[in-house]
Amino acid sequence: MSLTRNAEATAARTADSRWLELLARAGFVGYGIVHLLFAWVILQIAFADSGEEGNQNGALRALGAQPMGKFLLIAIAVGLVAMAVWQALEAAVGHHAQQGRERLFERIASVVRTVVFLWLAWTAVQVVQDASANSADQQEQFSEKLMASSGGRWLVALAGLVLAAVGIGMMIYGYKKKFERNLKTGEMSPRTRTLARRLGLAGYLARGAVFAVAGLLVVVAAINYDPEKARGLDAALRTLRDQPYGPFILALMALGIAAFGVYCFLQSRYRRV
């Protein structure tokens, strides 16, 4: 027991360190930039498809193609790794403000965020190294291999259900404005608090909708044995574009994703870290 307590105490001290807080706050700025670029990619798919990959990977590649882009990608990767470390520590010893099932849910959410931040950091490094692999193509190829057996198709369908559940959970989280409890609202002016609430609401609803549609498409792909539909966010966005009023639906989603990007900038200042 003493070893466990010592480990928890060490993790808590690391979580409370000033350097980690500063890096995590810088990471929110990078995370916001990624989402603003992601919103731009969505608009490109909706109205002038340039062939860019329709996910955060495509957003990072768009940034890497700009002047000083690789330098910014390295800075973003460092910030994202710091955010991953912070969320890993939160999953291990954090979220003491909540109790019981609510704390368990928050710790599980921190595990998911840790994986997402590490994946984005790794993607940024891959772009800096001029890796040419398309993550949507890789996902399609992996899904096709899994679908070669009935058991594999069930795994793909399960992955789709999990992704859809995450998206729906994200929408509920935003609709109930639970994100506000992670903000230092007492330090905000009334105008800033209202702005944060509106940006967070729009952002979580838009992100959740994109993930939910992507998850449902993966499930349908597994049922119909159609690996081309199992490309995650990229397939979801392109499928929506091809529907009646699809480009305008994507434009609304892009606005929501952009709102989340701006919300990340507010989090860099007011997030409880």
Coordinates of C-alpha atoms in Angstrom, one line a residue:
M1 CA 0.0 0.0 0.0
S2 CA 2.8 2.4 0.9
L3 CA 4.4 1.9 -2.6
T4 CA 1.0 2.7 -4.2
R5 CA 0.6 5.9 -2.0
N6 CA 4.2 6.9 -2.9
A7 CA 3.5 6.4 -6.6
E8 CA 0.3 8.4 -6.4
A9 CA 2.0 11.2 -4.5
T10 CA 4.8 11.4 -7.1
A11 CA 2.2 11.5 -9.9
A12 CA 0.3 14.2 -8.1
R13 CA 3.4 16.3 -7.6
T14 CA 4.2 15.9 -11.3
A15 CA 0.7 16.9 -12.3
D16 CA 1.0 20.0 -10.2
S17 CA 4.3 21.1 -11.6
R18 CA 4.5 24.5 -13.1
W19 CA 6.4 23.5 -16.2
L20 CA 3.9 20.8 -17.1
E21 CA 1.1 23.4 -16.7
L22 CA 2.8 25.8 -19.0
L23 CA 3.4 23.2 -21.7
A24 CA -0.2 21.9 -21.4
R25 CA -1.5 25.4 -21.8
A26 CA 0.7 25.9 -24.9
G27 CA -0.6 22.6 -26.1
F28 CA -4.2 23.9 -26.1
V29 CA -3.1 26.7 -28.5
G30 CA -1.7 24.0 -30.8
Y31 CA -4.8 21.9 -30.5
G32 CA -6.9 25.0 -31.4
I33 CA -4.8 25.6 -34.5
V34 CA -5.3 21.9 -35.5
H35 CA -9.1 22.3 -35.3
L36 CA -9.1 25.6 -37.2
L37 CA -7.2 23.9 -40.0
F38 CA -9.5 20.9 -39.8
A39 CA -12.4 23.3 -40.2
W40 CA -10.7 24.7 -43.3
V41 CA -10.2 21.1 -44.7
I42 CA -13.9 20.4 -44.2
L43 CA -14.8 23.5 -46.2
Q44 CA -12.4 22.4 -48.9
I45 CA -14.2 19.0 -49.1
A46 CA -17.6 20.7 -49.1
F47 CA -17.0 23.3 -51.9
A48 CA -13.7 22.8 -53.6
D49 CA -12.3 19.3 -52.9
S50 CA -8.5 19.5 -53.2
G51 CA -8.0 15.9 -52.3
E52 CA -6.8 16.7 -48.8
E53 CA -7.5 14.0 -46.2
G54 CA -10.6 14.9 -44.3
N55 CA -9.4 14.6 -40.7
Q56 CA -6.9 16.0 -38.2
N57 CA -4.1 14.3 -40.2
G58 CA -5.1 16.3 -43.3
A59 CA -5.1 19.5 -41.1
L60 CA -1.6 18.8 -39.9
R61 CA -0.4 18.2 -43.5
A62 CA -2.0 21.4 -44.6
L63 CA 0.0 23.2 -41.8
G64 CA 3.2 21.4 -42.7
A65 CA 3.0 22.7 -46.3
Q66 CA 3.1 26.3 -45.2
P67 CA 6.2 28.5 -44.6
M68 CA 7.5 27.7 -41.1
G69 CA 5.0 24.9 -41.0
K70 CA 7.4 22.2 -39.8
F71 CA 8.6 24.4 -37.0
L72 CA 5.1 24.9 -35.9
L73 CA 4.4 21.2 -36.1
I74 CA 7.3 20.5 -33.8
A75 CA 6.0 23.0 -31.3
I76 CA 2.5 21.6 -31.5
A77 CA 3.8 18.0 -31.1
V78 CA 5.7 19.1 -27.9
G79 CA 2.6 20.7 -26.5
L80 CA 0.4 17.7 -27.4
V81 CA 2.8 15.4 -25.6
A82 CA 2.6 17.6 -22.5
M83 CA -1.2 17.4 -22.7
A84 CA -1.0 13.6 -23.0
V85 CA 1.2 13.4 -19.9
W86 CA -1.1 15.7 -18.0
Q87 CA -4.2 13.7 -19.0
A88 CA -2.4 10.4 -18.2
L89 CA -1.7 11.7 -14.7
E90 CA -5.3 12.9 -14.4
A91 CA -6.5 9.4 -15.3
A92 CA -4.2 7.9 -12.7
V93 CA -4.7 10.2 -9.7
G94 CA -6.8 13.2 -10.8
H95 CA -10.5 14.4 -10.9
H96 CA -10.9 14.5 -7.1
A97 CA -13.6 17.2 -7.5
Q98 CA -15.9 14.4 -8.7
Q99 CA -16.8 11.2 -6.8
G100 CA -18.0 7.7 -7.6
R101 CA -19.2 7.0 -11.1
E102 CA -18.7 10.6 -12.2
R103 CA -15.0 10.5 -11.3
L104 CA -14.6 7.1 -13.0
F105 CA -16.2 8.5 -16.2
E106 CA -13.8 11.5 -16.1
R107 CA -10.8 9.3 -15.6
I108 CA -11.8 7.1 -18.5
A109 CA -12.3 10.3 -20.6
S110 CA -8.7 11.3 -19.6
V111 CA -7.4 7.9 -20.9
V112 CA -9.1 8.6 -24.3
R113 CA -7.7 12.1 -24.4
T114 CA -4.2 10.8 -23.7
V115 CA -4.5 8.4 -26.6
V116 CA -5.8 11.2 -28.9
F117 CA -3.1 13.7 -27.9
L118 CA -0.3 11.1 -28.4
W119 CA -1.7 10.1 -31.8
L120 CA -1.9 13.7 -33.0
A121 CA 1.7 14.3 -31.7
W122 CA 2.9 11.2 -33.5
T123 CA 1.1 12.4 -36.7
A124 CA 2.7 15.8 -36.5
V125 CA 6.2 14.2 -36.2
Q126 CA 5.3 11.9 -39.2
V127 CA 4.4 15.0 -41.3
V128 CA 7.7 16.7 -40.3
Q129 CA 9.5 13.6 -41.5
D130 CA 7.7 13.9 -44.8
A131 CA 5.8 10.6 -44.3
S132 CA 3.5 10.2 -47.3
A133 CA 1.1 7.6 -45.9
N134 CA -2.5 8.6 -45.8
S135 CA -4.1 7.6 -42.5
A136 CA -7.6 7.1 -44.1
D137 CA -6.1 4.8 -46.7
Q138 CA -4.3 2.9 -44.0
Q139 CA -7.5 2.5 -42.0
E140 CA -9.3 1.3 -45.1
Q141 CA -6.6 -1.3 -45.8
F142 CA -6.6 -2.5 -42.2
S143 CA -10.4 -2.7 -42.2
E144 CA -10.3 -4.7 -45.4
K145 CA -7.9 -7.3 -43.8
L146 CA -10.1 -7.6 -40.8
M147 CA -13.2 -8.0 -42.8
A148 CA -11.7 -11.0 -44.6
S149 CA -13.1 -13.1 -41.7
S150 CA -16.5 -12.9 -40.0
G151 CA -14.9 -12.4 -36.6
G152 CA -12.9 -9.5 -38.1
R153 CA -16.1 -7.9 -39.4
W154 CA -17.5 -8.0 -35.9
L155 CA -14.4 -6.3 -34.6
V156 CA -14.8 -3.5 -37.2
A157 CA -18.5 -3.2 -36.3
L158 CA -17.6 -3.0 -32.6
A159 CA -15.0 -0.3 -33.3
G160 CA -17.6 1.7 -35.2
L161 CA -20.1 1.4 -32.3
V162 CA -17.4 2.6 -29.9
L163 CA -16.6 5.6 -32.1
A164 CA -20.3 6.4 -32.5
A165 CA -20.8 6.1 -28.8
V166 CA -17.9 8.5 -28.2
G167 CA -19.4 11.0 -30.6
I168 CA -22.8 10.8 -29.0
G169 CA -21.2 11.1 -25.5
M170 CA -19.4 14.2 -26.8
M171 CA -22.6 15.8 -28.0
I172 CA -24.3 15.1 -24.6
Y173 CA -21.3 16.4 -22.8
G174 CA -21.5 19.6 -24.8
Y175 CA -25.3 19.9 -24.7
K176 CA -25.2 19.7 -20.8
K177 CA -22.3 22.2 -20.8
K178 CA -20.3 19.9 -18.6
F179 CA -17.1 21.4 -20.0
E180 CA -17.7 24.5 -17.9
R181 CA -16.7 22.7 -14.7
N182 CA -13.2 22.4 -16.1
L183 CA -12.9 26.1 -16.6
K184 CA -11.9 28.8 -14.1
T185 CA -15.2 30.6 -14.7
G186 CA -14.7 32.8 -11.6
E187 CA -11.8 34.5 -13.3
M188 CA -13.8 35.2 -16.5
S189 CA -15.8 38.4 -17.2
P190 CA -19.5 37.8 -17.9
R191 CA -18.9 38.4 -21.6
T192 CA -16.0 35.9 -21.7
R193 CA -18.0 33.3 -19.8
T194 CA -20.9 33.6 -22.3
L195 CA -18.4 33.3 -25.2
A196 CA -16.8 30.2 -23.7
R197 CA -20.2 28.6 -23.2
R198 CA -21.3 29.2 -26.7
L199 CA -18.1 28.2 -28.3
G200 CA -17.9 25.0 -26.2
L201 CA -21.5 24.1 -26.9
A202 CA -21.1 24.5 -30.7
G203 CA -17.7 22.8 -30.7
Y204 CA -18.6 19.7 -28.8
L205 CA -21.9 19.3 -30.8
A206 CA -20.0 19.5 -34.1
R207 CA -17.2 17.2 -33.1
G208 CA -19.6 14.7 -31.6
A209 CA -21.7 14.7 -34.8
V210 CA -18.7 14.1 -37.0
F211 CA -17.5 11.2 -34.8
A212 CA -20.9 9.7 -34.5
V213 CA -21.5 9.7 -38.3
A214 CA -18.0 8.2 -38.8
G215 CA -18.7 5.4 -36.3
L216 CA -22.1 4.6 -37.9
L217 CA -20.4 4.5 -41.4
V218 CA -17.8 2.0 -40.0
V219 CA -20.7 -0.2 -38.7
V220 CA -22.5 -0.1 -42.1
A221 CA -19.2 -0.8 -43.8
A222 CA -18.7 -4.0 -41.7
I223 CA -22.3 -5.1 -42.3
N224 CA -22.1 -4.6 -46.1
Y225 CA -18.4 -5.5 -46.4
D226 CA -17.5 -2.1 -47.9
P227 CA -13.9 -1.1 -46.7
E228 CA -14.1 2.2 -48.6
K229 CA -16.7 3.4 -46.0
A230 CA -14.4 2.4 -43.1
R231 CA -12.1 5.4 -43.5
G232 CA -13.2 7.1 -40.4
L233 CA -13.7 10.9 -40.4
D234 CA -12.6 11.2 -44.1
A235 CA -15.4 8.9 -45.3
A236 CA -18.0 10.5 -43.0
L237 CA -17.3 14.0 -44.4
R238 CA -17.3 12.8 -48.0
T239 CA -20.5 10.8 -47.6
L240 CA -22.2 13.8 -46.0
R241 CA -21.0 16.0 -48.9
D242 CA -22.8 13.8 -51.4
Q243 CA -26.1 14.0 -49.7
P244 CA -28.8 16.6 -50.5
Y245 CA -27.7 19.9 -48.9
G246 CA -24.5 18.1 -47.9
P247 CA -22.1 21.0 -48.6
F248 CA -24.1 23.3 -46.4
I249 CA -24.3 20.7 -43.6
L250 CA -20.5 20.4 -43.8
A251 CA -20.2 24.2 -43.7
L252 CA -22.2 24.2 -40.4
M253 CA -19.9 21.4 -39.1
A254 CA -16.8 23.4 -40.1
L255 CA -18.2 26.4 -38.2
G256 CA -18.6 24.2 -35.1
I257 CA -15.1 22.7 -35.4
A258 CA -13.7 26.3 -35.8
A259 CA -15.7 27.3 -32.7
F260 CA -14.0 24.4 -30.8
G261 CA -10.6 25.7 -32.1
V262 CA -11.3 29.1 -30.6
Y263 CA -12.6 27.5 -27.5
C264 CA -9.2 25.8 -27.1
F265 CA -7.5 29.2 -27.1
L266 CA -9.8 30.1 -24.2
Q267 CA -8.9 26.9 -22.5
S268 CA -5.2 27.7 -22.7
R269 CA -6.0 30.6 -20.4
Y270 CA -8.8 29.4 -18.2
R271 CA -8.6 25.6 -18.1
R272 CA -8.1 24.0 -14.7
V273 CA -4.7 22.3 -15.1

